[in-house]
Tab-separated table of C-alpha atoms and ligand atoms in Angstrom:
chain	number	residue	atom	x	y	z
A	4	MET	CA	74.231	88.022	117.932
A	5	ASN	CA	77.565	86.760	116.602
A	6	VAL	CA	79.687	89.554	115.184
A	7	LEU	CA	82.873	89.652	113.115
A	8	ILE	CA	85.016	92.810	113.065
A	9	LEU	CA	87.606	93.161	110.289
A	10	GLY	CA	90.861	94.951	111.010
A	11	SER	CA	93.721	95.041	113.484
A	12	GLY	CA	94.321	98.580	114.726
A	13	GLY	CA	93.331	100.877	117.564
A	14	ARG	CA	90.049	101.663	115.808
A	15	GLU	CA	89.163	97.972	115.734
A	16	HIS	CA	90.091	97.514	119.403
A	17	ALA	CA	87.840	100.471	120.279
A	18	LEU	CA	85.014	98.910	118.222
A	19	ALA	CA	85.581	95.493	119.807
A	20	TRP	CA	85.714	96.961	123.330
A	21	LYS	CA	82.436	98.817	122.746
A	22	ILE	CA	80.616	95.953	121.005
A	23	SER	CA	81.727	93.512	123.713
A	24	GLN	CA	79.612	95.538	126.188
A	25	SER	CA	76.408	94.955	124.236
A	26	PRO	CA	73.769	92.697	125.805
A	27	ARG	CA	72.868	91.648	122.248
A	28	LEU	CA	76.299	90.112	121.702
A	29	GLU	CA	76.823	86.366	121.883
A	30	ARG	CA	80.231	85.785	120.273
A	31	LEU	CA	82.681	88.367	118.964
A	32	PHE	CA	85.448	87.572	116.486
A	33	ILE	CA	88.094	89.900	115.103
A	34	ALA	CA	90.065	89.163	111.935
A	35	PRO	CA	92.981	89.409	112.219
A	36	GLY	CA	92.864	91.552	115.409
A	37	ASN	CA	95.686	92.340	117.829
A	38	ALA	CA	96.583	91.578	121.451
A	39	GLY	CA	93.939	94.071	122.634
A	40	THR	CA	91.038	92.742	120.572
A	41	ALA	CA	91.872	89.292	121.965
A	42	GLN	CA	90.677	90.603	125.360
A	43	ALA	CA	87.287	91.592	123.912
A	44	GLY	CA	86.678	88.571	121.682
A	45	THR	CA	88.411	85.862	119.698
A	46	ASN	CA	91.012	86.711	117.075
A	47	VAL	CA	90.877	84.826	113.803
A	48	ASN	CA	93.902	84.642	111.565
A	49	ILE	CA	92.276	85.729	108.292
A	50	PRO	CA	93.517	88.712	106.251
A	51	VAL	CA	90.912	91.462	105.705
A	52	THR	CA	91.081	91.001	101.916
A	53	ASP	CA	90.618	87.218	101.823
A	54	PHE	CA	86.894	87.428	101.043
A	55	LEU	CA	86.526	83.715	100.381
A	56	ALA	CA	87.966	82.777	103.779
A	57	ILE	CA	85.922	85.528	105.490
A	58	GLY	CA	82.708	84.289	103.826
A	59	ASN	CA	83.424	80.693	104.811
A	60	PHE	CA	84.167	81.722	108.387
A	61	VAL	CA	80.932	83.744	108.551
A	62	ILE	CA	78.900	80.721	107.447
A	63	ASP	CA	80.803	78.325	109.668
A	64	LYS	CA	80.484	80.406	112.861
A	65	GLU	CA	76.963	81.662	112.088
A	66	ILE	CA	78.072	85.294	112.122
A	67	GLN	CA	75.115	87.696	111.951
A	68	MET	CA	76.934	90.967	111.311
A	69	VAL	CA	80.260	92.001	109.795
A	70	VAL	CA	81.750	95.349	110.855
A	71	VAL	CA	84.508	96.570	108.541
A	72	GLY	CA	87.193	98.758	110.145
A	73	PRO	CA	89.709	99.696	107.409
A	74	GLU	CA	89.251	101.015	103.881
A	75	VAL	CA	91.047	98.398	101.804
A	76	PRO	CA	88.405	95.611	101.999
A	77	LEU	CA	85.671	98.208	101.356
A	78	VAL	CA	87.364	99.591	98.261
A	79	GLU	CA	88.046	96.014	97.124
A	80	GLY	CA	84.313	95.322	97.439
A	81	ILE	CA	83.725	93.154	100.498
A	82	HIS	CA	80.151	94.405	100.838
A	83	ASP	CA	79.463	93.639	97.160
A	84	TYR	CA	80.994	90.175	97.631
A	85	PHE	CA	78.507	89.441	100.404
A	86	LEU	CA	75.571	90.828	98.374
A	87	SER	CA	76.469	88.740	95.342
A	88	ASN	CA	76.756	85.474	97.248
A	89	PRO	CA	73.393	83.762	97.953
A	90	SER	CA	74.631	82.199	101.193
A	91	LEU	CA	75.935	85.538	102.523
A	92	ASN	CA	73.623	88.201	101.123
A	93	HIS	CA	71.343	88.234	104.175
A	94	ILE	CA	74.233	89.104	106.511
A	95	PRO	CA	74.557	92.825	107.191
A	96	VAL	CA	77.899	94.395	106.424
A	97	ILE	CA	78.584	97.686	108.201
A	98	GLY	CA	80.631	99.523	105.598
A	99	PRO	CA	79.675	100.771	102.136
A	100	VAL	CA	79.595	98.946	98.802
A	101	ARG	CA	82.551	99.471	96.470
A	102	LYS	CA	80.942	102.241	94.427
A	103	ALA	CA	80.328	104.277	97.577
A	104	ALA	CA	83.742	103.439	99.049
A	105	MET	CA	85.217	105.079	95.937
A	106	LEU	CA	84.612	108.354	97.785
A	107	GLU	CA	87.784	107.269	99.568
A	108	GLY	CA	89.237	104.959	96.911
A	109	SER	CA	89.506	107.608	94.199
A	110	LYS	CA	90.286	111.263	94.870
A	111	ASP	CA	89.081	112.091	91.350
A	112	PHE	CA	85.740	110.320	91.949
A	113	ALA	CA	85.360	112.188	95.255
A	114	LYS	CA	86.159	115.560	93.673
A	115	GLU	CA	83.682	114.972	90.830
A	116	PHE	CA	81.029	114.001	93.385
A	117	LEU	CA	81.743	117.137	95.452
A	118	VAL	CA	81.491	119.398	92.414
A	119	ARG	CA	78.320	117.658	91.120
A	120	HIS	CA	76.625	118.314	94.436
A	121	ASN	CA	77.963	121.782	94.926
A	122	ILE	CA	79.791	120.912	98.147
A	123	PRO	CA	82.623	123.298	99.121
A	124	THR	CA	86.064	121.893	98.286
A	125	ALA	CA	89.364	123.174	96.870
A	126	LYS	CA	89.372	123.926	93.122
A	127	TYR	CA	91.139	121.164	91.210
A	128	GLN	CA	91.937	119.384	87.978
A	129	THR	CA	92.843	115.758	87.341
A	130	PHE	CA	95.661	114.650	85.045
A	131	THR	CA	97.182	111.450	83.652
A	132	LYS	CA	100.548	110.864	82.000
A	133	GLU	CA	98.921	111.481	78.612
A	134	ASN	CA	98.271	115.128	79.492
A	135	ILE	CA	101.190	115.865	81.812
A	136	GLY	CA	101.925	118.991	79.735
A	137	PHE	CA	98.576	120.471	80.736
A	138	ALA	CA	99.291	119.506	84.350
A	139	GLU	CA	102.505	121.532	84.229
A	140	GLN	CA	100.626	124.499	82.750
A	141	PHE	CA	97.983	124.183	85.475
A	142	LEU	CA	100.677	124.261	88.158
A	143	GLY	CA	101.995	127.406	86.499
A	144	ILE	CA	98.739	129.295	87.065
A	145	LEU	CA	98.361	128.244	90.729
A	146	ASN	CA	99.976	130.009	93.638
A	147	PRO	CA	102.236	128.025	95.988
A	148	PRO	CA	102.049	125.833	97.979
A	149	TYR	CA	100.962	123.118	95.515
A	150	VAL	CA	98.819	120.156	96.543
A	151	LEU	CA	99.296	116.956	94.526
A	152	LYS	CA	97.223	113.874	95.279
A	153	ALA	CA	97.629	110.355	93.933
A	154	ASP	CA	94.130	109.286	92.893
A	155	GLY	CA	94.018	105.856	94.523
A	156	LEU	CA	94.599	104.410	97.994
A	157	ALA	CA	98.175	105.007	99.124
A	158	ALA	CA	97.973	104.205	102.850
A	159	GLY	CA	97.687	107.894	103.729
A	160	LYS	CA	100.917	108.798	101.894
A	161	GLY	CA	99.478	109.869	98.541
A	162	VAL	CA	99.140	113.608	99.255
A	163	VAL	CA	102.214	115.744	98.705
A	164	ILE	CA	102.374	119.468	99.435
A	165	CYS	CA	105.166	121.268	97.602
A	166	GLN	CA	106.427	124.725	98.453
A	167	SER	CA	107.994	125.545	95.085
A	168	LEU	CA	106.946	125.130	91.468
A	169	GLY	CA	110.126	123.172	90.722
A	170	GLU	CA	109.405	120.718	93.520
A	171	ALA	CA	105.783	120.340	92.361
A	172	ARG	CA	106.875	119.610	88.761
A	173	GLN	CA	109.365	117.004	89.994
A	174	GLU	CA	106.721	115.373	92.219
A	175	LEU	CA	104.234	115.333	89.344
A	176	ARG	CA	106.748	113.547	87.104
A	177	GLU	CA	107.540	111.007	89.834
A	178	MET	CA	103.848	110.259	90.337
A	179	LEU	CA	102.771	110.103	86.696
A	180	LEU	CA	105.886	108.870	84.900
A	181	GLU	CA	107.857	106.952	87.524
A	182	ASP	CA	104.972	105.203	89.281
A	183	LYS	CA	105.927	106.634	92.687
A	184	PHE	CA	102.616	105.415	94.154
A	185	GLY	CA	102.156	102.527	91.728
A	186	ARG	CA	98.696	102.264	90.235
A	187	ALA	CA	97.323	104.737	92.811
A	188	GLY	CA	99.294	107.506	91.085
A	189	GLY	CA	98.104	106.741	87.543
A	190	LYS	CA	95.909	109.804	87.909
A	191	VAL	CA	96.925	112.861	89.901
A	192	VAL	CA	94.593	115.476	91.349
A	193	ILE	CA	96.181	118.918	91.590
A	194	GLU	CA	94.312	121.315	93.806
A	195	GLU	CA	94.301	124.730	95.335
A	196	PHE	CA	95.917	124.933	98.794
A	197	LEU	CA	93.444	125.768	101.549
A	198	ASP	CA	94.798	127.580	104.586
A	199	GLY	CA	92.929	126.749	107.747
A	200	ILE	CA	92.572	124.351	110.644
A	201	GLU	CA	91.521	120.744	110.077
A	202	LEU	CA	88.936	118.616	111.831
A	203	SER	CA	86.912	115.507	111.141
A	204	ALA	CA	83.159	115.000	111.177
A	205	PHE	CA	81.534	111.581	111.058
A	206	THR	CA	78.139	110.198	110.252
A	207	LEU	CA	76.632	106.773	110.507
A	208	THR	CA	74.118	106.173	107.732
A	209	ASP	CA	71.643	103.462	106.731
A	210	GLY	CA	71.310	104.745	103.169
A	211	LYS	CA	68.233	106.803	103.991
A	212	HIS	CA	68.988	108.668	107.188
A	213	TYR	CA	72.149	109.742	108.901
A	214	MET	CA	73.240	110.324	112.452
A	215	ILE	CA	75.969	112.871	113.119
A	216	LEU	CA	78.561	111.466	115.498
A	217	PRO	CA	80.847	113.564	117.711
A	218	SER	CA	83.505	115.525	115.831
A	219	ALA	CA	87.213	114.926	116.412
A	220	LYS	CA	90.618	116.270	115.523
A	221	ASP	CA	93.643	114.121	114.919
A	222	TYR	CA	97.322	114.991	114.995
A	223	LYS	CA	98.915	113.748	111.794
A	224	ARG	CA	102.529	114.888	111.983
A	225	ILE	CA	105.148	112.928	113.912
A	226	GLY	CA	106.766	115.960	115.526
A	227	GLU	CA	105.683	118.416	118.197
A	228	GLY	CA	104.281	121.672	116.873
A	229	ASP	CA	102.952	119.722	113.842
A	230	THR	CA	106.333	119.190	112.234
A	231	GLY	CA	107.961	116.336	110.324
A	232	PRO	CA	106.378	113.649	108.181
A	233	ASN	CA	102.752	112.560	108.242
A	234	THR	CA	101.792	109.489	110.255
A	235	GLY	CA	98.617	107.447	110.611
A	236	GLY	CA	97.809	109.751	113.544
A	237	MET	CA	99.626	110.549	116.799
A	238	GLY	CA	96.568	111.344	118.883
A	239	SER	CA	93.112	112.811	118.780
A	240	VAL	CA	90.559	114.768	120.727
A	241	SER	CA	86.769	114.877	120.705
A	242	PRO	CA	84.861	117.212	120.654
A	243	VAL	CA	86.770	119.848	118.671
A	244	PRO	CA	86.833	123.124	120.625
A	245	PHE	CA	86.453	125.404	117.580
A	246	ALA	CA	83.671	123.309	116.032
A	247	ASP	CA	80.924	125.269	117.766
A	248	THR	CA	77.209	125.075	116.992
A	249	THR	CA	77.364	127.764	114.303
A	250	PHE	CA	80.230	126.075	112.496
A	251	MET	CA	78.727	122.584	112.796
A	252	LYS	CA	75.430	123.920	111.442
A	253	LYS	CA	77.303	125.079	108.341
A	254	VAL	CA	79.003	121.676	108.135
A	255	GLU	CA	75.655	119.935	108.201
A	256	GLU	CA	73.945	122.269	105.736
A	257	LYS	CA	76.755	122.686	103.237
A	258	ILE	CA	78.481	119.330	103.483
A	259	ILE	CA	76.801	116.514	105.408
A	260	ARG	CA	73.261	116.915	104.081
A	261	PRO	CA	74.238	117.394	100.411
A	262	THR	CA	76.611	114.413	100.627
A	263	HIS	CA	73.868	112.048	101.827
A	264	LYS	CA	71.332	113.550	99.429
A	265	GLY	CA	73.841	113.198	96.578
A	266	LEU	CA	74.419	109.521	97.347
A	267	ILE	CA	70.671	108.855	97.351
A	268	GLU	CA	70.172	110.828	94.117
A	269	GLU	CA	72.911	108.814	92.456
A	270	GLY	CA	71.327	105.553	93.599
A	271	ILE	CA	74.296	104.636	95.788
A	272	GLU	CA	73.074	102.880	98.929
A	273	TYR	CA	75.599	103.730	101.622
A	274	LYS	CA	75.498	101.743	104.859
A	275	GLY	CA	78.212	102.553	107.321
A	276	PHE	CA	80.397	105.377	108.527
A	277	ILE	CA	81.264	108.434	106.451
A	278	PHE	CA	84.330	110.358	107.549
A	279	PHE	CA	84.421	113.974	106.387
A	280	GLY	CA	87.962	115.351	106.447
A	281	LEU	CA	87.291	119.077	106.763
A	282	ILE	CA	89.195	122.320	106.930
A	283	ASN	CA	87.879	125.462	108.542
A	284	VAL	CA	88.928	128.430	106.397
A	285	GLN	CA	87.963	131.601	108.248
A	286	GLY	CA	84.784	130.031	109.603
A	287	GLU	CA	83.799	128.280	106.359
A	288	PRO	CA	84.041	124.483	106.089
A	289	PHE	CA	85.578	122.771	103.027
A	290	VAL	CA	85.959	119.071	102.312
A	291	ILE	CA	89.580	117.918	102.090
A	292	GLU	CA	88.691	114.257	101.712
A	293	TYR	CA	86.092	111.606	102.345
A	294	ASN	CA	86.847	108.303	104.013
A	295	ALA	CA	84.500	105.346	103.903
A	296	ARG	CA	85.126	104.314	107.529
A	297	MET	CA	85.816	105.680	110.985
A	298	GLY	CA	89.122	107.448	111.478
A	299	ASP	CA	92.014	106.021	113.403
A	300	PRO	CA	92.909	107.417	115.999
A	301	GLU	CA	89.659	109.451	115.887
A	302	ALA	CA	87.639	106.310	116.688
A	303	GLU	CA	89.589	105.905	119.924
A	304	SER	CA	88.254	109.331	121.051
A	305	VAL	CA	84.794	109.215	119.490
A	306	ILE	CA	83.659	105.686	120.402
A	307	PRO	CA	84.197	106.061	124.174
A	308	ARG	CA	81.889	109.113	124.061
A	309	ILE	CA	78.999	107.197	122.469
A	310	LYS	CA	76.644	105.930	125.152
A	311	ASN	CA	74.343	103.915	122.876
A	312	ASP	CA	74.718	100.201	122.384
A	313	LEU	CA	76.689	100.091	119.123
A	314	LEU	CA	74.911	96.909	118.061
A	315	ASP	CA	71.555	98.744	118.374
A	316	LEU	CA	72.887	101.414	116.014
A	317	PHE	CA	74.409	98.906	113.582
A	318	THR	CA	71.203	96.843	113.550
A	319	ALA	CA	69.320	100.038	112.705
A	320	VAL	CA	71.800	100.659	109.864
A	321	ALA	CA	71.119	97.169	108.536
A	322	ASN	CA	67.312	97.570	108.837
A	323	GLN	CA	67.324	101.161	107.590
A	324	SER	CA	65.656	102.298	110.798
A	325	LEU	CA	68.333	104.714	111.989
A	326	ALA	CA	65.718	107.489	112.012
A	327	ASN	CA	64.257	105.820	115.122
A	328	GLU	CA	67.523	105.889	117.062
A	329	LYS	CA	68.753	108.749	119.168
A	330	LEU	CA	72.446	109.266	119.711
A	331	GLU	CA	73.503	109.712	123.316
A	332	VAL	CA	76.849	111.346	123.842
A	333	ASP	CA	79.063	111.685	126.895
A	334	GLU	CA	79.594	115.454	127.119
A	335	ARG	CA	83.111	115.083	128.458
A	336	TYR	CA	86.238	115.480	126.341
A	337	ALA	CA	88.025	112.366	125.159
A	338	ALA	CA	91.771	112.770	124.606
A	339	THR	CA	93.878	110.093	122.935
A	340	VAL	CA	97.669	109.860	123.015
A	341	MET	CA	99.318	107.383	120.649
A	342	LEU	CA	102.455	105.593	121.788
A	343	VAL	CA	104.664	104.770	118.828
A	344	ALA	CA	107.880	102.896	118.116
A	345	SER	CA	110.963	105.067	117.653
A	346	GLY	CA	111.680	105.545	113.942
A	347	TYR	CA	108.020	105.497	112.912
A	348	PRO	CA	106.754	106.532	110.317
A	349	GLY	CA	110.074	105.387	108.824
A	350	HIS	CA	111.858	102.191	109.811
A	351	TYR	CA	111.202	100.874	113.341
A	352	GLU	CA	111.695	97.659	115.263
A	353	LYS	CA	108.988	95.237	116.356
A	354	ASN	CA	108.648	92.504	118.956
A	355	LYS	CA	109.472	94.665	121.989
A	356	ILE	CA	107.843	93.536	125.226
A	357	ILE	CA	105.121	95.916	126.458
A	358	SER	CA	104.576	96.178	130.198
A	359	GLY	CA	102.798	98.290	132.787
A	360	PHE	CA	99.204	97.808	131.621
A	361	GLU	CA	98.150	96.941	135.183
A	362	LYS	CA	99.340	100.345	136.447
A	363	VAL	CA	96.947	102.308	134.211
A	364	GLU	CA	94.186	104.048	136.133
A	365	ASP	CA	91.147	105.855	134.771
A	366	SER	CA	92.118	105.620	131.085
A	367	PHE	CA	91.246	103.241	128.285
A	368	VAL	CA	94.100	101.402	126.630
A	369	PHE	CA	93.407	100.559	122.993
A	370	HIS	CA	95.967	98.379	121.279
A	371	ALA	CA	97.056	99.330	117.763
A	372	GLY	CA	100.210	97.536	116.549
A	373	THR	CA	100.492	94.825	119.196
A	374	GLY	CA	100.728	91.070	119.133
A	375	PHE	CA	101.026	88.209	121.550
A	376	ASN	CA	104.241	86.260	121.770
A	377	SER	CA	103.119	82.812	122.893
A	378	SER	CA	106.678	81.588	123.476
A	379	ASN	CA	107.063	83.926	126.462
A	380	ASN	CA	103.394	84.815	127.093
A	381	GLN	CA	104.104	88.501	126.553
A	382	THR	CA	102.323	91.285	124.700
A	383	VAL	CA	104.766	92.732	122.186
A	384	THR	CA	104.926	95.597	119.704
A	385	ASN	CA	103.919	94.659	116.173
A	386	GLY	CA	103.625	97.990	114.374
A	387	GLY	CA	104.665	101.634	114.330
A	388	ARG	CA	101.653	102.912	116.207
A	389	VAL	CA	101.502	100.650	119.237
A	390	ILE	CA	99.045	101.764	121.934
A	391	ALA	CA	96.376	104.478	122.164
A	392	VAL	CA	95.656	105.813	125.642
A	393	THR	CA	92.281	107.584	125.900
A	394	SER	CA	90.869	109.477	128.861
A	395	LEU	CA	87.582	111.233	129.488
A	396	ASP	CA	87.341	114.365	131.582
A	397	ASN	CA	85.404	117.589	131.882
A	398	SER	CA	88.128	119.714	130.338
A	399	MET	CA	90.315	118.931	127.352
A	400	LYS	CA	93.386	119.789	129.386
A	401	SER	CA	92.602	117.380	132.215
A	402	ALA	CA	91.626	114.643	129.753
A	403	PHE	CA	95.055	114.928	128.063
A	404	GLU	CA	96.780	115.129	131.473
A	405	LYS	CA	95.221	111.808	132.487
A	406	SER	CA	96.259	110.207	129.208
A	407	TYR	CA	99.802	111.513	129.627
A	408	VAL	CA	100.085	110.177	133.191
A	409	ASN	CA	99.028	106.732	131.981
A	410	ALA	CA	101.120	106.938	128.797
A	411	GLU	CA	104.167	107.102	131.101
A	412	LYS	CA	103.132	103.921	132.908
A	413	ILE	CA	103.128	101.769	129.787
A	414	SER	CA	106.642	100.763	128.807
A	415	PHE	CA	108.364	99.329	125.794
A	416	GLU	CA	111.830	99.863	124.371
A	417	ASN	CA	112.111	103.063	122.317
A	418	LYS	CA	108.583	104.243	123.095
A	419	GLU	CA	107.807	107.721	121.814
A	420	TYR	CA	104.812	110.020	121.855
A	421	ARG	CA	103.958	113.634	121.206
A	422	LYS	CA	103.776	115.699	124.367
A	423	ASP	CA	102.077	118.765	122.894
A	424	LEU	CA	98.680	117.338	121.984
A	425	GLY	CA	95.774	119.696	122.550
A	426	LYS	CA	97.990	122.743	123.109
A	427	ASP	CA	97.068	124.272	119.743
A	428	LEU	CA	93.411	124.159	120.779
A	429	PHE	CA	93.558	125.813	124.195
A	430	LYS	CA	93.076	129.232	122.593
A	431	TYR	CA	89.626	128.201	121.348
A	432	ILE	CA	88.389	127.297	124.807
A	433	PRO	CA	86.672	130.219	126.529
B	2	LIG	P1	94.187	113.706	102.536
B	2	LIG	O1	94.876	112.364	102.437
B	2	LIG	O2	93.386	114.094	101.354
B	2	LIG	O3	93.487	113.885	103.854
B	2	LIG	O4	95.354	114.767	102.664
B	2	LIG	C1	96.346	114.640	103.648
B	2	LIG	C2	96.614	115.970	104.278
B	2	LIG	O5	97.074	116.896	103.291
B	2	LIG	C3	95.373	116.619	104.857
B	2	LIG	O6	95.093	116.154	106.126
B	2	LIG	C4	95.790	118.073	104.841
B	2	LIG	O7	96.626	118.358	105.929
B	2	LIG	C5	96.599	118.190	103.596
B	2	LIG	N1	95.787	118.690	102.473
B	2	LIG	C6	95.112	117.963	101.562
B	2	LIG	N2	94.477	118.740	100.676
B	2	LIG	C7	94.762	120.016	101.015
B	2	LIG	C8	94.421	121.297	100.488
B	2	LIG	N3	93.673	121.416	99.396
B	2	LIG	N4	94.886	122.372	101.112
B	2	LIG	C9	95.664	122.274	102.211
B	2	LIG	N5	96.035	121.110	102.761
B	2	LIG	C10	95.597	119.986	102.168
B	3	LIG	N1	93.244	109.728	111.105
B	3	LIG	C1	92.997	109.841	109.726
B	3	LIG	C2	92.439	108.644	109.102
B	3	LIG	O1	91.959	107.739	109.739
B	3	LIG	O2	92.461	108.591	107.863
């Protein structure tokens, strides 16, 4: 089978690494990919939103499956583009159609869906600039902190948590009146603050059945002790120590099952990954957000634990025969440490030579923001999040220790990483 993966981060390298092990695979392409995906297949210089060029490439190279990593092409309708084109509509796309991807593409759509299907989530209301007065009144009846969310995609930056009413009012005005998040902030969801500990659950679904994948937790803040600004993710761990059987049973009954049932009831055929951003509030799960894809860096922890051939699972998604597949999971912990460029998530420099890969022992190295400099034949940094180091071991502590030992061996100028990953979770381990 010839496969095309869309995307260029650590998640896509993890997907490419896993798919490249499949006996079903003939040729693997990644568009646009990074220096890591180039080791698992062939990179193609096509942007993930250039549907015309992607379609032409798929026909030209006789691609038989397209796996979509990031959200933007999904929300822009890549799956619909394939379905509407007679020369592409027989090619499976792993990733939902636009309507379903709106679970990630519009916070308001997601909240309405959650409420319609009686799925636990924070109480909310949605406002536009036309009714900003009501938004201010609504803030007045909530208790701090205040959670304001730009409706549309904002590259993970669209959620602002304000400690004071004054700050929340100012933020609201910036979003609705001053276009702080552009079109994404044309609508703003204001919701109740939930106090708890976050985790992510994932399913793979063929539109009829779903398979629950291993849970994971990511570390969003740049600073140790979960301080400082949000990032794309500084590390992750799978499984999540506090997500025990009792809790995960609640997650399935109250959240996962009604979500899939709701999609079917609404006639939305979802084929791909669903990412449930959850918060555990005193033992009860609530949905913070949906994403229409795997998480990053959660994928770098979850995918190495999946023993199945990923192309078997994706073929079953395409054929709607996922009910016949059984997930096999490596019981060990996977711990991922993200190496980032100093300054990230603010301004940082690129094009720094990365070395030391050959010294890494007993860990996986997934490239995120890397590129290849052909003038000096070197792998160089090409983004804020640069390399994900993942290790498997019987305890969470030893899995992180292995990742930290190998994180030290990889060098680039101004490398930084969080050294406290996993520490917040030790108390949940008996
Ligand atoms: P989102 O982009 O919706 O995942 O939100 C980003 C982050 O904001 C989440 O990971 C949470 O840490 C936080 N957050 C979002 N909604 C809430 C809420 N209702 N209560 C508390 N924290 C929230
Ligand atoms: N790690 C969070 C995300 O992928 O959105």
